[in-house]
Short mmCIF file of C-alpha atoms in Angstrom, two decimals:
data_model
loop_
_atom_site.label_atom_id
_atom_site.label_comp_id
_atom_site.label_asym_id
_atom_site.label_seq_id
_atom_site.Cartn_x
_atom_site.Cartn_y
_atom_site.Cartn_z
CA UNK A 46 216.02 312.17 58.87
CA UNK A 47 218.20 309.95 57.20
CA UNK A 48 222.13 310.45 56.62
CA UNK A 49 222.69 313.19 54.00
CA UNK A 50 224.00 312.35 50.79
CA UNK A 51 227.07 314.53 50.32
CA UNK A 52 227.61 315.64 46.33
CA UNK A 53 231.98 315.20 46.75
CA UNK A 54 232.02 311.99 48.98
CA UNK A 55 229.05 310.27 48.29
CA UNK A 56 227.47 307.84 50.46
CA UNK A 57 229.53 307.15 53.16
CA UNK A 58 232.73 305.38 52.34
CA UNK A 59 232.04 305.90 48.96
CA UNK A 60 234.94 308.05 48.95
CA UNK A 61 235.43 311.09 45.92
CA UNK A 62 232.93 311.28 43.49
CA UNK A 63 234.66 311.67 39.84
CA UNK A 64 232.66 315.05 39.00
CA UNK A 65 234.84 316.33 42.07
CA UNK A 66 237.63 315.21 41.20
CA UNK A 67 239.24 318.25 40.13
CA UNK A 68 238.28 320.29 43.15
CA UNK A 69 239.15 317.46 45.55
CA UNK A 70 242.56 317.75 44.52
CA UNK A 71 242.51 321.83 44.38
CA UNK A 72 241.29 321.42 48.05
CA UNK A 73 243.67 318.93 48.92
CA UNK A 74 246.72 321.33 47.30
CA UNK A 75 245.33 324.64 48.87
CA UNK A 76 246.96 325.72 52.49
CA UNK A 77 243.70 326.53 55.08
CA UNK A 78 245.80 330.29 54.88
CA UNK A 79 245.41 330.54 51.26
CA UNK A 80 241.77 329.76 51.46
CA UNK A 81 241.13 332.02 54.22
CA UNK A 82 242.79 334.75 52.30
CA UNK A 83 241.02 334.35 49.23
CA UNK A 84 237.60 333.77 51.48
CA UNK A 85 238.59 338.12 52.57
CA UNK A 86 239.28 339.08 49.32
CA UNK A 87 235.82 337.73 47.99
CA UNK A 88 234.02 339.34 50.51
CA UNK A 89 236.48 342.40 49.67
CA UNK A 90 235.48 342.59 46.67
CA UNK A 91 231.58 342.16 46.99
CA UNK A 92 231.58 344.74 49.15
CA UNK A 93 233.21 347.10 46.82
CA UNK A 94 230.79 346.38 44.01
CA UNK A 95 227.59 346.57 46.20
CA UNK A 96 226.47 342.82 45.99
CA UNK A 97 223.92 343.43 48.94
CA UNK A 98 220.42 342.78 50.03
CA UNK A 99 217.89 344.25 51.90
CA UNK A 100 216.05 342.62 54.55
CA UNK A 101 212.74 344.35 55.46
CA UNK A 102 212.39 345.01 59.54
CA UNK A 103 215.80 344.61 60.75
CA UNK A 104 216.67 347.13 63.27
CA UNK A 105 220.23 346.86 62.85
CA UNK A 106 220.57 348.08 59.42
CA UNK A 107 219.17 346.76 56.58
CA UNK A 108 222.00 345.62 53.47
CA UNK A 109 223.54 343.04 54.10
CA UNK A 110 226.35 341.17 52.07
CA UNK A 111 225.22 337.74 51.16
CA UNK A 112 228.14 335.38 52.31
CA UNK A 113 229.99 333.25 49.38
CA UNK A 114 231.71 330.25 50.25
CA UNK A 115 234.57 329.80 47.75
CA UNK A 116 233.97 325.42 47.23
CA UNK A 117 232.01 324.85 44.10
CA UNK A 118 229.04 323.06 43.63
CA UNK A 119 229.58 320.87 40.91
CA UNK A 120 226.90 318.81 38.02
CA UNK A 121 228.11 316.57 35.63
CA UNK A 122 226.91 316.97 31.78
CA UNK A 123 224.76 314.08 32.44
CA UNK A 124 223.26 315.23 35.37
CA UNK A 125 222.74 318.80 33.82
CA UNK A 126 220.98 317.05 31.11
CA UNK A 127 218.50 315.50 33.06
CA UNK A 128 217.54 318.43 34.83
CA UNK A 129 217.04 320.55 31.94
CA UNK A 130 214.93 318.78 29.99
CA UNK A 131 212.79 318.36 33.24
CA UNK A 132 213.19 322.14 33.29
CA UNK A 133 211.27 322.68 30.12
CA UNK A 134 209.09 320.19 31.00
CA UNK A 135 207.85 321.84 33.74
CA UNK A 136 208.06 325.50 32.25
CA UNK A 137 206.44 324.70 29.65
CA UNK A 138 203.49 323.38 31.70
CA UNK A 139 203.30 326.11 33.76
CA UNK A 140 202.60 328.74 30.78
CA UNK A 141 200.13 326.30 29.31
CA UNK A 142 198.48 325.98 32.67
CA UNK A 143 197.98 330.08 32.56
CA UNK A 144 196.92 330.64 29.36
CA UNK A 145 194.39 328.13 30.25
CA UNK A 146 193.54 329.42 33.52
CA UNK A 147 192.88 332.55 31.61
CA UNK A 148 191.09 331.22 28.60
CA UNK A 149 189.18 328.02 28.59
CA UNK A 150 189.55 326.49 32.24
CA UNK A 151 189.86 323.16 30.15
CA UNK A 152 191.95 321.89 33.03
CA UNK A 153 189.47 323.21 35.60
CA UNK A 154 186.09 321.65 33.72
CA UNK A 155 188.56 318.37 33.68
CA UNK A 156 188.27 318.56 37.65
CA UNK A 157 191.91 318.06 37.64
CA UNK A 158 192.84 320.87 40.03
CA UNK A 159 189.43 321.94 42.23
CA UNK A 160 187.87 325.44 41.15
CA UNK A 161 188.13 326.93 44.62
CA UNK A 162 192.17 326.88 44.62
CA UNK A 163 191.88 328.91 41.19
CA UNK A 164 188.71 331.00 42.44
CA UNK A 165 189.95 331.85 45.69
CA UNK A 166 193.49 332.78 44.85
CA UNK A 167 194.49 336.50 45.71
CA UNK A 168 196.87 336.18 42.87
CA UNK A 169 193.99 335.19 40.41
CA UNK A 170 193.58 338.75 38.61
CA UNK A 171 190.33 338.79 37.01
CA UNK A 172 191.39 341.91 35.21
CA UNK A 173 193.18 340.06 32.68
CA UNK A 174 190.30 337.26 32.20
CA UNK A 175 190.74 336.38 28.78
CA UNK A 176 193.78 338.48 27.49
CA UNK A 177 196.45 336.59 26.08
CA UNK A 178 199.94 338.44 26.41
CA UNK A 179 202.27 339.39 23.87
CA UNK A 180 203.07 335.96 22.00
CA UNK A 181 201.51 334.15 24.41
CA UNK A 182 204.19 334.01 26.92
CA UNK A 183 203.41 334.33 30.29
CA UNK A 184 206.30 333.05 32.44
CA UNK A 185 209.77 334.53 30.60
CA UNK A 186 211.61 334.48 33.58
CA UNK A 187 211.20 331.26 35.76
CA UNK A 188 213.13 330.09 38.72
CA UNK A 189 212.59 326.62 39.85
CA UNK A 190 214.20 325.59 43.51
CA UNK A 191 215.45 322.21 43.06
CA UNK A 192 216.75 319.52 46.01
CA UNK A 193 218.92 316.87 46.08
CA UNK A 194 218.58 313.51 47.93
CA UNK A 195 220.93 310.86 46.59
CA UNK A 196 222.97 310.51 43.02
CA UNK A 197 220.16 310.00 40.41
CA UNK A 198 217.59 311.97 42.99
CA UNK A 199 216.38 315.61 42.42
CA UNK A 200 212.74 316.83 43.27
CA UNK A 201 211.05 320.14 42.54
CA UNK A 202 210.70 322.15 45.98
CA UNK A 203 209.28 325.42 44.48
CA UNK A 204 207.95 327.30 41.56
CA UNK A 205 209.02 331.04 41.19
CA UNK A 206 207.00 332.34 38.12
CA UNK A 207 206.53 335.93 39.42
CA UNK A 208 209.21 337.77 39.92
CA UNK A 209 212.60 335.48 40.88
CA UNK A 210 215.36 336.98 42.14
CA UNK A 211 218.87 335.70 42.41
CA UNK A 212 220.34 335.53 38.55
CA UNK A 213 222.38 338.72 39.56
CA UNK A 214 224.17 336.14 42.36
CA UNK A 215 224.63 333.41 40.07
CA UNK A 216 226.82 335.70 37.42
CA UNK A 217 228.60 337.33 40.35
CA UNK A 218 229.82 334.35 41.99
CA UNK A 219 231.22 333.35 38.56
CA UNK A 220 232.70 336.19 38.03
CA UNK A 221 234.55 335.52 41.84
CA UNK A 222 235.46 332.57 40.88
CA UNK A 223 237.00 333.18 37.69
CA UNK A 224 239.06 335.87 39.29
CA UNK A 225 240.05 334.41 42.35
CA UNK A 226 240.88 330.81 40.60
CA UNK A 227 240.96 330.73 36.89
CA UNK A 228 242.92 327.90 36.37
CA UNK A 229 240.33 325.54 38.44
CA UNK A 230 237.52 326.60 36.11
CA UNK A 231 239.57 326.47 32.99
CA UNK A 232 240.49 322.82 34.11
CA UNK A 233 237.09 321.91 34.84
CA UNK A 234 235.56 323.04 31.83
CA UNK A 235 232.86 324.71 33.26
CA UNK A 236 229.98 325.68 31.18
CA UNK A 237 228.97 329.47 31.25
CA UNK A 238 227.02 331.72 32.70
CA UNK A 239 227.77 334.87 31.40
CA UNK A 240 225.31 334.74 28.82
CA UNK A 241 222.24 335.36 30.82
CA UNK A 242 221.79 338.69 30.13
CA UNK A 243 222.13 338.74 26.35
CA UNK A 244 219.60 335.87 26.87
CA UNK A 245 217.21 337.89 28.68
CA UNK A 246 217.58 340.73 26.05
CA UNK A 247 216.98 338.28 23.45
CA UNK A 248 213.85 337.08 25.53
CA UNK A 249 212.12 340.15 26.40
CA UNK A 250 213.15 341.63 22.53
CA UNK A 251 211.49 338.32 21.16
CA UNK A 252 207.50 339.51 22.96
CA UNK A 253 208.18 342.59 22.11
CA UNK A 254 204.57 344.05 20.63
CA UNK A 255 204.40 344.04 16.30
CA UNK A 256 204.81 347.27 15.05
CA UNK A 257 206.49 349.45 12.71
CA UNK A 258 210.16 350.28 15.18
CA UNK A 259 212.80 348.21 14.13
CA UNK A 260 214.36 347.91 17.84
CA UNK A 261 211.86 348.20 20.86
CA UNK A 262 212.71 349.65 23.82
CA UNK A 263 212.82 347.51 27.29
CA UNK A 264 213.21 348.70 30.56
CA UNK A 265 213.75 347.42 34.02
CA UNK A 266 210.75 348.26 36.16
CA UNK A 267 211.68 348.60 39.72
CA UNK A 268 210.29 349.58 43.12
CA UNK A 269 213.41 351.24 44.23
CA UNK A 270 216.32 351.21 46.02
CA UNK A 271 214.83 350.35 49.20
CA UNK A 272 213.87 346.51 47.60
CA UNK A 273 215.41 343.98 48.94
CA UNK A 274 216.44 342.81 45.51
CA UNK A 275 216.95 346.71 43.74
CA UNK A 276 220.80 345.43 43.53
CA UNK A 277 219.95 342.63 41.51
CA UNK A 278 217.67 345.37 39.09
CA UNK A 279 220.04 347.22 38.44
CA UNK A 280 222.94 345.17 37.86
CA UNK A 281 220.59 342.91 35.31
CA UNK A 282 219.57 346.36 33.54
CA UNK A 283 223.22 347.05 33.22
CA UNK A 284 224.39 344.41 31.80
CA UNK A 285 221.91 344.42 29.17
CA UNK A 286 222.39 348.16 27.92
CA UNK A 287 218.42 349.17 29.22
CA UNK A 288 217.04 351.37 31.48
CA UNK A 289 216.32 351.05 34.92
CA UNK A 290 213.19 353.13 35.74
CA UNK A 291 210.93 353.67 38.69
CA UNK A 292 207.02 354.03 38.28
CA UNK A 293 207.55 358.01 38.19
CA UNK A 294 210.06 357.79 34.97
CA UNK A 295 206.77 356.03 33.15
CA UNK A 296 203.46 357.75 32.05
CA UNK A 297 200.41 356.25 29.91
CA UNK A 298 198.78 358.04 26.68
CA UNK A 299 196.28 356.98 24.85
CA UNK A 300 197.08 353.22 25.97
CA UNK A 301 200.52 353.82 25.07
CA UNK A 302 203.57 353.66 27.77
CA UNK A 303 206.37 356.41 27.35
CA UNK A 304 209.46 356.78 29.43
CA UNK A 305 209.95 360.43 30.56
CA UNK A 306 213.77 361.10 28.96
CA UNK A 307 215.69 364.56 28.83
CA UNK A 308 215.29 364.33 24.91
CA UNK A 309 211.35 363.97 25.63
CA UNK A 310 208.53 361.26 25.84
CA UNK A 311 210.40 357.71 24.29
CA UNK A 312 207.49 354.67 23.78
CA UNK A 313 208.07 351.78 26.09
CA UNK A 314 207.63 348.32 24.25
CA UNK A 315 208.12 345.80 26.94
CA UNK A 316 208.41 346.03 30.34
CA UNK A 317 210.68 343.32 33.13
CA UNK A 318 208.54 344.37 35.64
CA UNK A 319 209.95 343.79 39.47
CA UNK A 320 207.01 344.54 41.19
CA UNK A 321 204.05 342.38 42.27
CA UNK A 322 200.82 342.82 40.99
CA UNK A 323 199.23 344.98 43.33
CA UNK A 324 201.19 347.49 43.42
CA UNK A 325 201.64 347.74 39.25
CA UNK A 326 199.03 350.07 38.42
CA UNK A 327 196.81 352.56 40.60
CA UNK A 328 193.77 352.65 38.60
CA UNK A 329 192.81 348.49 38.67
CA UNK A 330 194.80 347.22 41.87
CA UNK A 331 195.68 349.28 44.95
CA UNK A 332 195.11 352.39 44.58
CA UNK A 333 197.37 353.72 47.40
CA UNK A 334 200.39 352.06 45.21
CA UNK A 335 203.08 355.19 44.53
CA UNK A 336 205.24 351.92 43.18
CA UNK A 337 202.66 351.38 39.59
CA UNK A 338 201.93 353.54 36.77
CA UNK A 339 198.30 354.77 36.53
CA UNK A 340 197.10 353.18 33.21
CA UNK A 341 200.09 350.37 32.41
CA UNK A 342 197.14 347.73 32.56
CA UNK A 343 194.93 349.53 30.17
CA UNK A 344 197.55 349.57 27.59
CA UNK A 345 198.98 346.05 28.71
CA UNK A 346 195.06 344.76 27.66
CA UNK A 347 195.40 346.80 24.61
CA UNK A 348 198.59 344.95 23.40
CA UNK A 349 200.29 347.85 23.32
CA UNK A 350 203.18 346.53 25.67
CA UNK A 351 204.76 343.03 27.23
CA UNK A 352 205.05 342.93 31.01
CA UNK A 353 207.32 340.19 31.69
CA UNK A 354 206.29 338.44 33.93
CA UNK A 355 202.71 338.58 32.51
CA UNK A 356 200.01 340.27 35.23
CA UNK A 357 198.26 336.92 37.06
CA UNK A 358 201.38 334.45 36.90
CA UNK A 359 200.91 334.11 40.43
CA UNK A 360 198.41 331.96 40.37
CA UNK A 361 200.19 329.11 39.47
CA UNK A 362 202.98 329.37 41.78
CA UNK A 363 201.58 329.17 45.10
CA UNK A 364 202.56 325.76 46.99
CA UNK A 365 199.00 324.43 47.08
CA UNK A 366 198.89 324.20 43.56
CA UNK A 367 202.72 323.51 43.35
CA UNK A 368 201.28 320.04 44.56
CA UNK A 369 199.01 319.69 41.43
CA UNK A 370 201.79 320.30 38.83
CA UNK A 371 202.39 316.38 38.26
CA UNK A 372 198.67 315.98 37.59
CA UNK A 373 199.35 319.88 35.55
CA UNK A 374 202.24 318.58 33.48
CA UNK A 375 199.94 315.11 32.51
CA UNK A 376 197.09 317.02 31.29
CA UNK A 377 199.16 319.73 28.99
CA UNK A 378 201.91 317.35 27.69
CA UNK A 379 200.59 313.61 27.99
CA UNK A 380 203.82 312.67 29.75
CA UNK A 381 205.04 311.72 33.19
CA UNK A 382 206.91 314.23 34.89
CA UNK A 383 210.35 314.59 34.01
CA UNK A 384 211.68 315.91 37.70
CA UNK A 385 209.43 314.95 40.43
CA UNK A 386 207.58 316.82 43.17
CA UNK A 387 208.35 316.71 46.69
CA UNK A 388 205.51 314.64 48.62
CA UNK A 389 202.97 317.15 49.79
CA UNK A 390 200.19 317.09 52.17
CA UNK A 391 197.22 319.34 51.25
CA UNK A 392 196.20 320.59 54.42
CA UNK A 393 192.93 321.74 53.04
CA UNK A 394 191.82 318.21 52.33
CA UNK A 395 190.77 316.88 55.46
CA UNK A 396 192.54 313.77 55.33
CA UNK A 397 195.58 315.25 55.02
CA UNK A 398 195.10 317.65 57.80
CA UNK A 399 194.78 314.29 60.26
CA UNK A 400 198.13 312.77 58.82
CA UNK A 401 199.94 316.15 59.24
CA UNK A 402 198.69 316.55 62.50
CA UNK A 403 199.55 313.62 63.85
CA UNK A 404 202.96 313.95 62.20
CA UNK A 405 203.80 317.20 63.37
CA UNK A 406 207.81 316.90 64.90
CA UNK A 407 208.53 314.98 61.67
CA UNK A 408 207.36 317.27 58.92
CA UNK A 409 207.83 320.93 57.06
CA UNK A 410 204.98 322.75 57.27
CA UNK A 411 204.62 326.05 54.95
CA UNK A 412 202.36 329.04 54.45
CA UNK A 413 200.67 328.34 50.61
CA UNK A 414 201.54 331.84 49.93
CA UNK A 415 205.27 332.26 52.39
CA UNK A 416 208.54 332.55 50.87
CA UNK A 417 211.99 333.45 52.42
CA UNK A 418 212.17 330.97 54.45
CA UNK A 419 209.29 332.60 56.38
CA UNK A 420 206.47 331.65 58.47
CA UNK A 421 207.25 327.51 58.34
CA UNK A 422 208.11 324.79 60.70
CA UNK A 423 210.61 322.27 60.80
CA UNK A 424 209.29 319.61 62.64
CA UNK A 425 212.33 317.97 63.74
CA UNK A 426 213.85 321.46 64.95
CA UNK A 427 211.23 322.51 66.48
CA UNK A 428 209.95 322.86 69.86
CA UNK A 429 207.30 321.28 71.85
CA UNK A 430 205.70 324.85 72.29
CA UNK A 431 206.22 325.69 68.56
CA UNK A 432 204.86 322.81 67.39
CA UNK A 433 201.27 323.38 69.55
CA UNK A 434 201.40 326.89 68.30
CA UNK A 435 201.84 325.56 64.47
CA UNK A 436 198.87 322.72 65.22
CA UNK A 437 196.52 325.48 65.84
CA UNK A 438 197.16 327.48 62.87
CA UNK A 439 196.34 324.92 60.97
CA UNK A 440 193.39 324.15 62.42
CA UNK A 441 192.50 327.63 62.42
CA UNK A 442 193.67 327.89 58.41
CA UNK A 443 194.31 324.75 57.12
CA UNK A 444 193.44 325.70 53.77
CA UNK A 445 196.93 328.60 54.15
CA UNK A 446 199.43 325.53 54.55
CA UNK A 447 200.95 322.43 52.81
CA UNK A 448 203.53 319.97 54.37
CA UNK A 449 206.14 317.56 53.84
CA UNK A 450 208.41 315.06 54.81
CA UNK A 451 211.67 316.57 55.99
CA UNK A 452 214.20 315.47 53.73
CA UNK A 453 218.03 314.42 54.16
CA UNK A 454 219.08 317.51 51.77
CA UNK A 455 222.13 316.93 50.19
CA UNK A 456 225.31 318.66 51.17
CA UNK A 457 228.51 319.87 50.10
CA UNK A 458 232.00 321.01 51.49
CA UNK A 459 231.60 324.76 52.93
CA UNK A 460 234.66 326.63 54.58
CA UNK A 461 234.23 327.20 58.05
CA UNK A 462 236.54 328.95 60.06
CA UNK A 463 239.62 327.13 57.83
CA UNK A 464 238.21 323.82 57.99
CA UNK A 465 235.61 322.25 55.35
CA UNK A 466 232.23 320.86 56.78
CA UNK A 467 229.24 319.65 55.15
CA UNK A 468 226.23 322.21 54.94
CA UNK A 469 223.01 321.29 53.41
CA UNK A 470 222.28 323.38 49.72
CA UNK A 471 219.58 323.96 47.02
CA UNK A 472 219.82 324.84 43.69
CA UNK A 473 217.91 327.60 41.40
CA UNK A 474 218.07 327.45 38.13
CA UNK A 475 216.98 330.06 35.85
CA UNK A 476 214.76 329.54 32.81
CA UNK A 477 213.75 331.98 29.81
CA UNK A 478 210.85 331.75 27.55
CA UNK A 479 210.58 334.03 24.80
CA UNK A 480 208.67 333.80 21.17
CA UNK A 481 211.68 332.00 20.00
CA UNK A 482 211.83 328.67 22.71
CA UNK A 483 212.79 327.56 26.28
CA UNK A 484 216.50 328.33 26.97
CA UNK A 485 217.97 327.27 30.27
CA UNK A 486 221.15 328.68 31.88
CA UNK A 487 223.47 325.52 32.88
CA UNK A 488 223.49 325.80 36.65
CA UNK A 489 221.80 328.18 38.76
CA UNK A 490 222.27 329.52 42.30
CA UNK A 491 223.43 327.14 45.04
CA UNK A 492 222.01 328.30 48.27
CA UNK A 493 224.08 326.66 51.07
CA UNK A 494 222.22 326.47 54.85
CA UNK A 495 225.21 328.07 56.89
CA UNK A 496 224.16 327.11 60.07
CA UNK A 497 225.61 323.01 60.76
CA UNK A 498 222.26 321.01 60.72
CA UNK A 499 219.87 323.84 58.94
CA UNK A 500 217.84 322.93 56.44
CA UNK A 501 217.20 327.00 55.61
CA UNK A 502 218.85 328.20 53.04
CA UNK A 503 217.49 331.29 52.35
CA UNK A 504 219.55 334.75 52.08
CA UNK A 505 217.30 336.25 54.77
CA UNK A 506 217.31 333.64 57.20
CA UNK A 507 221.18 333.35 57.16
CA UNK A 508 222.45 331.57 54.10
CA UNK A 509 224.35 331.88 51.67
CA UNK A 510 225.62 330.74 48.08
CA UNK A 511 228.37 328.70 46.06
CA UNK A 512 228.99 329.10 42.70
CA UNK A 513 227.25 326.16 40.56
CA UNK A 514 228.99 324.15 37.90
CA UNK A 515 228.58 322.02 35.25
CA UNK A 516 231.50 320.44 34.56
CA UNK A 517 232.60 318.17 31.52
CA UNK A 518 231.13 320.79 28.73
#
């Protein structure tokens, strides 16, 4: 790995970049005491209002607070600019690649991604072969992982066009911010955040089903409070007036969804659904799921209500065809990709398989269908024995795993123990697409790897988050 380019110093002896300006001299004027004591009171604060997670299989206990470090990540305008119209690029490609993986397969008869990655998918639902959702929007809630390698460079590391998590972070480390240090992000002029949710209303309103009710009811579909991410479902179906119901509060008649209130049955026109296919509805997936409601895909194919995300997004998400979406994005649009793709390996090409293998202590290897930071290797962290252990897996699956170069992440200042170090970070933002357009939030969630040297960012693997700004609005 190369030397890290850090997002307030630059290269080094580049010295303060001018979009950190501001903060460098905040930093500069702050006493380490003042810091630390604001640092308590965040944490004070989150703990009061319940921003936890849940991490499945710890023994010791099971919410956690997600540590906030109080420095700012900070994007120019410009830069913001950039990345959102690569954004909608890429959004936009993604629901054009599912309505014509369920439709035509033009893309597939084009032999630009092979059959067997579509065919093969678990995530491929066959139940909804043909059906075009409500207004033909399949992804309204996307969250694309973004990294950072030098000024000009960011590349796509993920797509998340299931069910992302992590908006609920993003507003509450605003919100921190704004209380703890007002006059930093009044001086900054910091675009907001804060709209999200009315966005999200005005997204999941915008699918809702035609019919005769001038105002459709939404709710928040979740699998309970013992998700890791039930915090972040309720918060979001707070803040947009709707409400938050378990599979239970829900009942199908006559291919029509009701919600089960005290002033009897009330029709259900759209659904943000926060549970994963299988477990959605008894009667087509797993039929041991207490999670679904029996029916909800019979009236979902009659049009009678929007899931959001639509049933089957999660075929275009996993990372072996996350390494198609260049050739993805050229087929729907015509155009060259607007944000780049990290250089993958297909292990399931034979080819590749060599390469990787050979290259094993110098690459990131990933499960196709892994997330939280799980079930990966990072070659140059690794161990001798880890890395033989990782060889055979592939050799054993190779079609289950991608790989790539490890990259010199960017970082950015992080308080530790009073002092400021550099810590590696990603970035999430959120995109909407409703009837009406693309909208993207300006910023995201900054995910900063606490540990010095990690390149793992993820909540349940240790990290944490910094609020993200773009600055210059």
């Amino acid at each position: 790995m190369s030397t890290a380019f850090d997002e307030m110093d630059g290269w080094p002896g580049d010295g303060t970049r001018d979009a950190y300006a501001q903060v460098r001299a905040w930093l500069d004027a702050a006493p380490s005491e003042l810091l630390q004591t604001r640092r308590a009171q965040a944490e004070l604060l989150f703990r009061r209002t319940g921003v936890t997670f849940n991490v499945y299989g710890d023994p010791g206990g099971s919410e956690r607070l997600i540590p906030f470090d109080l420095v700012p990540r900070v994007l120019t305008a410009g830069e913001w600019r950039r990345i959102e119209l690569g954004l909608v690029q890429r959004v936009e490609a993604l629901n054009a690649l599912l309505a014509d993986l369920y439709g035509a397969q033009e893309i597939l008869k084009a032999g630009v991604i092979p059959e067997e990655l579509v065919r093969l998918n678990p995530e491929h639902q066959l139940a909804v072969m043909g059906h075009r959702p409500s207004k033909g929007v399949f992804v309204h809630v996307a969250g694309v992982d973004l990294v950072r390698t030098g000024p000009d460079d960011f590349f796509v590391l993920e797509d998340n066009a299931r069910t992302p998590s992590g908006v609920s972070y993003m507003l509450e480390n605003r919100e921190m911010m704004m209380r703890l240090f007002p006059d930093l992000v009044a001086r900054a002029n910091v675009a907001p955040v804060e709209t999200y949710p009315d966005l999200l209303l005005e997204t999941l309103r915008s699918v809702a089903p035609d019919g005769p009710e001038a105002e459709p009811t939404i709710v928040v579909l979740t699998p309970g409070p013992y998700n890791s991410a039930f915090y972040e479902h309720s918060f979001l179906a707070d803040k947009m007036g709707v409400e938050l119901v378990e599979g239970a509060d829900l009942f199908v008649r006559d291919n029509l969804v009701y919600m089960r209130t005290t002033e009897g049955p009330r029709r259900v026109h759209v659904i943000y659904r926060r549970i994963d296919d299988a477990f959605l509805d008894p009667l087509f997936f797993r039929p041991d799921s207490t999670l679904g409601v029996p029916g909800l895909l019979s009236a979902y194919l009659a049009g009678n209500v929007a899931l959001a995300n639509a049933v089957g997004t999660g075929v275009a998400d996993d990372k072996a065809m996350y390494s198609y979406m260049p050739e993805v994005i050229r087929f729907y649009s015509g155009k060259e990709p607007i944000l780049h793709n990290v250089p993958t390996w297909r292990c399931r090409e034979p080819e590749h398989l060599a390469y990787v293998l050979d290259h094993l202590p110098e690459l990131v290897v990933k499960e196709v269908n892994g997330s939280g930071g799980y079930g990966m290797l990072v070659g140059p962290h690794a161990s001798r024995a880890q890395i033989d252990e990782f060889a055979a897996k592939l050799r054993a699956d190779p079609q289950g795993f991608i790989a790539q170069p490890t990259l010199a992440l960017s970082t950015c200042p992080t308080l530790h123990e009073g002092r400021l170090e550099p810590r590696h970070v990603d970035l999430r933002p959120f995109v909407l697409t409703g009837a009406d357009g693309v909208k993207v939030t300006p910023g995201g969630l900054t995910r900063v790897a606490l540990t010095p040297g990690s390149l793992v960012v993820n909540s349940s693997q240790g990290g944490g988050t910094k609020d993200t700004w773009v600055a210059g609005c």
